[in-house]
CSV table of C-alpha atoms in Angstrom, one decimal:
chain,number,residue,atom,x,y,z
A,1,MET,CA,-29.8,8.3,-22.5
A,2,GLU,CA,-32.3,10.1,-24.6
A,3,ILE,CA,-34.0,7.7,-27.0
A,4,LEU,CA,-33.4,9.7,-30.2
A,5,GLU,CA,-29.7,10.0,-29.3
A,6,ALA,CA,-29.5,6.2,-28.6
A,7,ILE,CA,-31.1,5.5,-32.0
A,8,ARG,CA,-28.8,8.0,-33.8
A,9,THR,CA,-25.6,6.9,-32.1
A,10,MET,CA,-26.0,3.1,-31.8
A,11,ARG,CA,-23.4,1.1,-33.5
A,12,VAL,CA,-22.6,-2.6,-33.7
A,13,ILE,CA,-19.9,-3.7,-31.2
A,14,ARG,CA,-18.1,-7.0,-32.0
A,15,ARG,CA,-15.2,-6.8,-29.6
A,16,PHE,CA,-15.7,-6.6,-25.9
A,17,SER,CA,-13.7,-5.6,-22.8
A,18,PRO,CA,-13.3,-8.2,-20.0
A,19,GLU,CA,-15.3,-5.9,-17.6
A,20,PRO,CA,-18.3,-7.8,-16.3
A,21,ILE,CA,-21.8,-6.5,-16.8
A,22,PRO,CA,-23.4,-5.8,-13.4
A,23,ALA,CA,-26.4,-8.1,-12.7
A,24,GLU,CA,-28.8,-5.3,-12.3
A,25,LEU,CA,-27.9,-3.8,-15.7
A,26,LEU,CA,-28.3,-7.2,-17.4
A,27,ASP,CA,-31.7,-7.4,-15.7
A,28,THR,CA,-32.6,-4.0,-17.1
A,29,ILE,CA,-31.7,-5.2,-20.6
A,30,ILE,CA,-33.7,-8.4,-20.3
A,31,ARG,CA,-36.7,-6.6,-18.9
A,32,ALA,CA,-36.5,-4.1,-21.8
A,33,GLY,CA,-36.9,-7.1,-24.2
A,34,ARG,CA,-39.7,-8.5,-22.2
A,35,HIS,CA,-41.6,-5.1,-22.4
A,36,ALA,CA,-41.7,-5.2,-26.2
A,37,GLY,CA,-45.1,-5.4,-27.9
A,38,SER,CA,-45.9,-8.5,-29.8
A,39,SER,CA,-48.5,-9.8,-32.3
A,40,LYS,CA,-51.7,-10.5,-30.2
A,41,ASN,CA,-49.4,-10.1,-27.2
A,42,LEU,CA,-48.2,-13.7,-27.7
A,43,GLN,CA,-44.7,-13.0,-26.5
A,44,ARG,CA,-43.3,-16.0,-28.4
A,45,TRP,CA,-39.8,-15.7,-27.0
A,46,ALA,CA,-37.5,-17.1,-24.4
A,47,PHE,CA,-34.0,-15.9,-23.4
A,48,ILE,CA,-31.1,-18.1,-22.5
A,49,VAL,CA,-28.5,-16.1,-20.7
A,50,VAL,CA,-25.0,-17.5,-21.1
A,51,HIS,CA,-22.0,-16.3,-19.1
A,52,ASP,CA,-19.8,-19.5,-19.1
A,53,ARG,CA,-16.8,-18.9,-21.2
A,54,SER,CA,-16.5,-22.5,-22.6
A,55,THR,CA,-20.2,-22.4,-23.6
A,56,LEU,CA,-19.7,-19.0,-25.3
A,57,GLU,CA,-16.8,-20.5,-27.2
A,58,ARG,CA,-18.8,-23.5,-28.3
A,59,LEU,CA,-21.7,-21.2,-29.3
A,60,SER,CA,-19.4,-19.2,-31.5
A,61,LYS,CA,-19.3,-22.1,-33.9
A,62,VAL,CA,-23.1,-22.1,-34.7
A,63,GLY,CA,-22.6,-19.8,-37.7
A,64,ALA,CA,-20.1,-18.4,-40.1
A,65,PHE,CA,-20.3,-14.9,-38.5
A,66,ALA,CA,-20.8,-15.9,-34.9
A,67,GLY,CA,-17.2,-15.7,-33.9
A,68,HIS,CA,-17.9,-12.6,-31.7
A,69,VAL,CA,-19.9,-14.8,-29.3
A,70,ALA,CA,-16.6,-16.4,-28.1
A,71,GLY,CA,-15.5,-13.0,-26.7
A,72,ALA,CA,-18.9,-11.8,-25.5
A,73,THR,CA,-19.3,-11.0,-21.8
A,74,VAL,CA,-22.7,-12.4,-21.9
A,75,ALA,CA,-24.7,-13.9,-24.8
A,76,ILE,CA,-28.5,-14.0,-24.9
A,77,ALA,CA,-29.9,-16.7,-27.1
A,78,LEU,CA,-33.3,-15.7,-28.5
A,79,VAL,CA,-35.5,-18.8,-28.6
A,80,THR,CA,-38.9,-18.9,-30.2
A,81,PRO,CA,-41.4,-21.7,-31.1
A,82,ALA,CA,-40.0,-23.8,-33.9
A,83,VAL,CA,-40.2,-21.9,-37.2
A,84,GLY,CA,-40.7,-23.5,-40.6
A,85,PRO,CA,-41.8,-22.4,-44.1
A,86,ASN,CA,-45.5,-22.2,-43.1
A,87,ASP,CA,-45.0,-20.3,-39.8
A,88,PRO,CA,-46.1,-16.7,-39.6
A,89,TRP,CA,-43.6,-14.0,-40.3
A,90,SER,CA,-44.8,-12.3,-37.1
A,91,ILE,CA,-42.6,-14.6,-34.9
A,92,MET,CA,-39.4,-13.1,-36.3
A,93,TRP,CA,-40.9,-9.6,-36.6
A,94,ASP,CA,-41.8,-9.7,-32.9
A,95,LEU,CA,-38.3,-11.1,-32.1
A,96,GLY,CA,-36.7,-8.2,-33.9
A,97,ARG,CA,-38.8,-5.7,-31.8
A,98,THR,CA,-37.7,-7.4,-28.6
A,99,ALA,CA,-34.1,-7.5,-29.7
A,100,GLN,CA,-34.2,-3.8,-30.6
A,101,ASN,CA,-35.5,-3.0,-27.1
A,102,MET,CA,-32.6,-4.9,-25.6
A,103,THR,CA,-29.9,-3.5,-27.7
A,104,LEU,CA,-31.1,0.1,-27.3
A,105,ALA,CA,-31.4,-0.4,-23.5
A,106,ALA,CA,-27.9,-1.8,-23.5
A,107,TRP,CA,-26.5,1.0,-25.5
A,108,SER,CA,-28.0,3.6,-23.2
A,109,LEU,CA,-26.1,1.8,-20.4
A,110,GLY,CA,-22.8,1.9,-22.3
A,111,ILE,CA,-23.0,-1.7,-23.3
A,112,GLY,CA,-22.5,-2.8,-26.9
A,113,SER,CA,-24.1,-5.7,-28.7
A,114,VAL,CA,-24.3,-7.5,-32.0
A,115,PRO,CA,-26.5,-10.4,-33.2
A,116,ALA,CA,-25.3,-13.6,-34.6
A,117,THR,CA,-27.4,-15.7,-36.9
A,118,VAL,CA,-27.5,-19.4,-36.0
A,119,TYR,CA,-26.9,-21.6,-39.1
A,120,ASP,CA,-26.2,-24.9,-37.3
A,121,GLN,CA,-29.5,-25.4,-35.4
A,122,PRO,CA,-28.6,-28.9,-34.1
A,123,LEU,CA,-25.3,-27.6,-32.6
A,124,ALA,CA,-27.1,-24.7,-31.0
A,125,ARG,CA,-29.7,-27.0,-29.6
A,126,SER,CA,-27.2,-29.4,-28.2
A,127,ILE,CA,-25.3,-26.6,-26.5
A,128,LEU,CA,-28.3,-24.7,-25.1
A,129,GLY,CA,-30.8,-27.6,-24.6
A,130,TYR,CA,-33.9,-26.0,-25.9
A,131,PRO,CA,-36.5,-28.6,-27.0
A,132,GLU,CA,-37.2,-29.8,-30.5
A,133,ASP,CA,-40.3,-27.7,-30.8
A,134,HIS,CA,-38.3,-24.6,-30.2
A,135,TRP,CA,-35.8,-22.7,-32.4
A,136,CYS,CA,-32.9,-20.3,-31.9
A,137,GLU,CA,-32.4,-18.1,-35.0
A,138,TYR,CA,-30.3,-15.4,-33.2
A,139,ILE,CA,-27.9,-15.0,-30.4
A,140,LEU,CA,-27.0,-11.5,-29.0
A,141,SER,CA,-23.5,-10.9,-27.9
A,142,LEU,CA,-23.2,-8.2,-25.2
A,143,GLY,CA,-20.4,-6.5,-23.4
A,144,TYR,CA,-18.6,-3.2,-22.8
A,145,PRO,CA,-16.8,-2.3,-25.9
A,146,ALA,CA,-13.1,-3.2,-26.1
A,147,ASP,CA,-12.6,0.3,-27.5
A,148,PRO,CA,-14.7,2.7,-25.3
A,149,SER,CA,-14.4,5.4,-28.0
A,150,ASP,CA,-16.9,3.3,-30.0
A,151,LEU,CA,-19.6,4.6,-27.7
A,152,THR,CA,-19.2,8.2,-28.8
A,153,ARG,CA,-17.7,8.0,-32.3
A,154,SER,CA,-19.9,9.6,-35.0
A,155,PRO,CA,-21.7,7.2,-37.3
A,156,LYS,CA,-19.7,6.8,-40.5
A,157,ALA,CA,-21.1,8.6,-43.5
A,158,GLY,CA,-22.7,6.3,-46.1
A,159,GLY,CA,-23.7,3.7,-43.6
A,160,ARG,CA,-27.4,4.0,-44.6
A,161,ARG,CA,-29.1,4.2,-47.9
A,162,PRO,CA,-30.2,7.8,-48.8
A,163,LEU,CA,-33.6,8.5,-47.3
A,164,ASP,CA,-35.1,9.4,-50.7
A,165,GLU,CA,-34.3,5.9,-52.0
A,166,MET,CA,-36.4,4.3,-49.4
A,167,LEU,CA,-39.2,6.8,-48.9
A,168,HIS,CA,-42.4,7.1,-51.0
A,169,ASP,CA,-45.1,9.6,-50.7
A,170,GLU,CA,-48.7,8.3,-50.7
A,171,ARG,CA,-47.8,5.6,-53.3
A,172,TRP,CA,-44.8,3.7,-54.6
B,1,MET,CA,-37.6,10.9,-23.4
B,2,GLU,CA,-35.1,8.6,-21.7
B,3,ILE,CA,-34.9,5.3,-23.5
B,4,LEU,CA,-35.6,3.0,-20.5
B,5,GLU,CA,-38.7,5.1,-19.7
B,6,ALA,CA,-39.9,4.9,-23.3
B,7,ILE,CA,-39.5,1.2,-23.3
B,8,ARG,CA,-41.2,0.8,-20.0
B,9,THR,CA,-44.1,3.1,-20.6
B,10,MET,CA,-44.9,2.5,-24.3
B,11,ARG,CA,-48.3,1.2,-25.0
B,12,VAL,CA,-50.2,0.5,-28.2
B,13,ILE,CA,-52.5,3.3,-29.4
B,14,ARG,CA,-55.3,2.4,-31.7
B,15,ARG,CA,-57.4,5.6,-31.6
B,16,PHE,CA,-56.0,8.9,-32.7
B,17,SER,CA,-56.8,12.6,-32.3
B,18,PRO,CA,-57.3,14.8,-35.4
B,19,GLU,CA,-54.2,16.8,-34.5
B,20,PRO,CA,-51.7,16.7,-37.4
B,21,ILE,CA,-48.2,15.4,-36.9
B,22,PRO,CA,-45.7,18.2,-37.7
B,23,ALA,CA,-43.6,17.3,-40.7
B,24,GLU,CA,-40.3,17.6,-38.8
B,25,LEU,CA,-41.5,15.1,-36.2
B,26,LEU,CA,-42.6,12.6,-38.9
B,27,ASP,CA,-39.2,13.0,-40.4
B,28,THR,CA,-37.6,12.2,-37.1
B,29,ILE,CA,-39.6,9.0,-36.8
B,30,ILE,CA,-38.7,7.9,-40.3
B,31,ARG,CA,-35.1,8.6,-39.8
B,32,ALA,CA,-35.1,6.6,-36.6
B,33,GLY,CA,-36.3,3.7,-38.7
B,34,ARG,CA,-33.7,4.3,-41.3
B,35,HIS,CA,-31.0,4.2,-38.6
B,36,ALA,CA,-31.8,0.7,-37.5
B,37,GLY,CA,-29.1,-2.0,-38.0
B,38,SER,CA,-29.9,-4.8,-40.4
B,39,SER,CA,-28.4,-8.1,-41.4
B,40,LYS,CA,-25.3,-7.4,-43.5
B,41,ASN,CA,-26.5,-3.8,-43.5
B,42,LEU,CA,-28.9,-4.8,-46.4
B,43,GLN,CA,-31.6,-2.3,-45.3
B,44,ARG,CA,-34.3,-4.3,-47.1
B,45,TRP,CA,-37.0,-1.9,-46.4
B,46,ALA,CA,-39.0,1.0,-48.0
B,47,PHE,CA,-41.5,3.2,-46.4
B,48,ILE,CA,-44.7,4.5,-48.0
B,49,VAL,CA,-46.1,7.4,-46.0
B,50,VAL,CA,-49.8,7.9,-46.4
B,51,HIS,CA,-51.7,11.0,-45.2
B,52,ASP,CA,-54.7,10.9,-47.6
B,53,ARG,CA,-57.8,10.0,-45.7
B,54,SER,CA,-59.5,8.1,-48.5
B,55,THR,CA,-56.3,6.0,-49.0
B,56,LEU,CA,-56.1,5.3,-45.2
B,57,GLU,CA,-59.8,4.2,-45.3
B,58,ARG,CA,-59.1,1.8,-48.2
B,59,LEU,CA,-56.0,0.5,-46.4
B,60,SER,CA,-58.0,-0.3,-43.3
B,61,LYS,CA,-59.5,-3.2,-45.3
B,62,VAL,CA,-56.3,-5.1,-45.9
B,63,GLY,CA,-56.6,-7.2,-42.8
B,64,ALA,CA,-59.1,-8.3,-40.1
B,65,PHE,CA,-57.5,-6.1,-37.5
B,66,ALA,CA,-56.4,-3.2,-39.7
B,67,GLY,CA,-59.4,-1.0,-38.9
B,68,HIS,CA,-57.3,1.5,-36.9
B,69,VAL,CA,-55.6,2.6,-40.2
B,70,ALA,CA,-58.8,4.4,-41.2
B,71,GLY,CA,-58.4,6.7,-38.3
B,72,ALA,CA,-54.6,7.1,-38.3
B,73,THR,CA,-53.2,10.5,-38.8
B,74,VAL,CA,-50.4,9.0,-40.9
B,75,ALA,CA,-49.8,5.4,-41.9
B,76,ILE,CA,-46.3,4.1,-42.9
B,77,ALA,CA,-46.5,1.0,-45.0
B,78,LEU,CA,-43.4,-1.1,-44.4
B,79,VAL,CA,-42.3,-2.7,-47.7
B,80,THR,CA,-39.7,-5.3,-48.2
B,81,PRO,CA,-38.5,-7.5,-51.0
B,82,ALA,CA,-41.1,-10.2,-51.7
B,83,VAL,CA,-41.1,-12.8,-49.1
B,84,GLY,CA,-41.9,-16.5,-49.6
B,85,PRO,CA,-41.4,-19.8,-47.8
B,86,ASN,CA,-37.8,-20.0,-48.8
B,87,ASP,CA,-36.8,-16.4,-48.0
B,88,PRO,CA,-34.6,-15.7,-44.9
B,89,TRP,CA,-36.2,-14.9,-41.6
B,90,SER,CA,-33.8,-12.0,-41.4
B,91,ILE,CA,-36.0,-9.8,-43.6
B,92,MET,CA,-38.8,-9.7,-41.0
B,93,TRP,CA,-36.4,-9.7,-38.1
B,94,ASP,CA,-34.7,-6.6,-39.5
B,95,LEU,CA,-38.1,-5.0,-40.3
B,96,GLY,CA,-39.1,-5.5,-36.6
B,97,ARG,CA,-36.0,-3.7,-35.5
B,98,THR,CA,-36.7,-0.8,-37.8
B,99,ALA,CA,-40.3,-0.6,-36.7
B,100,GLN,CA,-39.3,-0.6,-33.0
B,101,ASN,CA,-37.0,2.3,-33.6
B,102,MET,CA,-39.9,4.2,-35.3
B,103,THR,CA,-42.4,3.4,-32.6
B,104,LEU,CA,-40.1,4.3,-29.7
B,105,ALA,CA,-39.1,7.5,-31.4
B,106,ALA,CA,-42.7,8.4,-32.0
B,107,TRP,CA,-43.6,7.6,-28.4
B,108,SER,CA,-40.8,9.8,-27.1
B,109,LEU,CA,-42.5,12.6,-29.1
B,110,GLY,CA,-45.9,11.9,-27.6
B,111,ILE,CA,-47.1,10.1,-30.7
B,112,GLY,CA,-48.8,6.7,-30.5
B,113,SER,CA,-48.7,3.8,-32.9
B,114,VAL,CA,-49.9,0.3,-33.7
B,115,PRO,CA,-49.0,-2.1,-36.4
B,116,ALA,CA,-51.5,-3.8,-38.7
B,117,THR,CA,-50.8,-7.1,-40.4
B,118,VAL,CA,-51.6,-7.1,-44.1
B,119,TYR,CA,-53.6,-10.2,-45.0
B,120,ASP,CA,-54.9,-9.1,-48.4
B,121,GLN,CA,-51.6,-8.5,-50.3
B,122,PRO,CA,-53.2,-7.9,-53.7
B,123,LEU,CA,-55.4,-5.2,-52.2
B,124,ALA,CA,-52.5,-3.5,-50.4
B,125,ARG,CA,-50.5,-3.7,-53.6
B,126,SER,CA,-53.3,-2.1,-55.7
B,127,ILE,CA,-53.7,0.7,-53.2
B,128,LEU,CA,-50.0,1.4,-52.6
B,129,GLY,CA,-48.6,0.5,-56.0
B,130,TYR,CA,-45.5,-1.4,-54.9
B,131,PRO,CA,-44.1,-3.8,-57.5
B,132,GLU,CA,-44.7,-7.5,-57.7
B,133,ASP,CA,-41.3,-8.3,-56.4
B,134,HIS,CA,-42.0,-6.4,-53.2
B,135,TRP,CA,-44.2,-7.2,-50.2
B,136,CYS,CA,-46.0,-5.3,-47.5
B,137,GLU,CA,-46.5,-7.4,-44.4
B,138,TYR,CA,-47.1,-4.5,-42.0
B,139,ILE,CA,-48.6,-1.0,-41.9
B,140,LEU,CA,-47.9,1.3,-38.9
B,141,SER,CA,-50.7,3.6,-37.9
B,142,LEU,CA,-49.5,6.8,-36.2
B,143,GLY,CA,-51.0,9.8,-34.5
B,144,TYR,CA,-51.5,11.6,-31.2
B,145,PRO,CA,-53.6,9.5,-28.9
B,146,ALA,CA,-57.4,10.3,-28.9
B,147,ASP,CA,-57.1,10.0,-25.1
B,148,PRO,CA,-53.9,11.8,-24.1
B,149,SER,CA,-53.9,10.1,-20.7
B,150,ASP,CA,-52.8,7.0,-22.6
B,151,LEU,CA,-49.3,8.6,-22.8
B,152,THR,CA,-48.8,8.5,-19.0
B,153,ARG,CA,-51.0,5.8,-17.7
B,154,SER,CA,-49.1,2.9,-15.9
B,155,PRO,CA,-48.9,-0.3,-17.9
B,156,LYS,CA,-51.5,-2.7,-16.8
B,157,ALA,CA,-50.5,-5.6,-14.5
B,158,GLY,CA,-50.3,-9.0,-16.1
B,159,GLY,CA,-49.6,-7.5,-19.6
B,160,ARG,CA,-46.4,-9.6,-19.9
B,161,ARG,CA,-45.5,-13.2,-19.0
B,162,PRO,CA,-43.6,-13.5,-15.8
B,163,LEU,CA,-39.8,-13.1,-16.3
B,164,ASP,CA,-39.0,-16.5,-14.9
B,165,GLU,CA,-41.2,-18.1,-17.5
B,166,MET,CA,-39.1,-16.8,-20.3
B,167,LEU,CA,-35.6,-16.7,-18.8
B,168,HIS,CA,-33.1,-19.5,-18.7
B,169,ASP,CA,-29.7,-19.5,-17.0
B,170,GLU,CA,-26.9,-21.0,-19.1
B,171,ARG,CA,-29.1,-23.7,-20.6
B,172,TRP,CA,-32.8,-24.3,-21.2
């Protein structure tokens, strides 16, 4: 898929079909994440790929809006070094760039996605087993859309703030 | 450009040609940023687009590695609500997703980019005029590459950590 079209048409998918994601497509998605640029090329990320249904169901309890993980075909937990109030913003900025690569690559392959924010870090850690000096702020749910028409439906009007509200010329 | 190719081939560009960026292409890049998904669709971002050479030169002093801004054709300052130690990580995660959309869209149009981190917030604020309750953590430099072969050169080997170092199956 052409990149500008992928960016223009991408929508969040929260309900997934039972169709499995072929291993080579999942590999393409993960490699897209790996390719992202990062601050000083530090690549402060790791990906835990979860297929197991019972694990997905347990993971869906890590946050108030993580329910979609229970029905994901695959979840990718995005793990970084532990983040605290004094850690650089660049860890999450870089993670967002990685995630955008993954979700755009997925979309171009007809695969939908949505991120979940982890609120219960100890629960996520107990399920996923990442060490105390690491952190999982986001989990991506992935799968073919339950409603395939989601892939081609036009973006709804009013979904984004008007451009002139967010754009400044030369100075604020 | 096909999205997987854009992701695979994109490289950071720090030196730019004097060729101007046509207004409609710059508009495409900015709209790509605007299209990004964000936490609760909050779209906590604003873009200050800078063409003025003397402003670009002043902006290049906001951080130790921001020198490339002086030679950018255009800089886009990425402004968010003010961030402090207690603010959610999602502001920078969302900003990373927006920036990735912009840089991928630019790349697909033959336009290179590189982000600069702002270390001197008061200086950036005095140059750009954003209010005290806002923050500018990153500035994107954009332009056609000074060396056009950068657009097609293969990524250098060893630029990314091996996949098996960052990938975990089901559990860490």
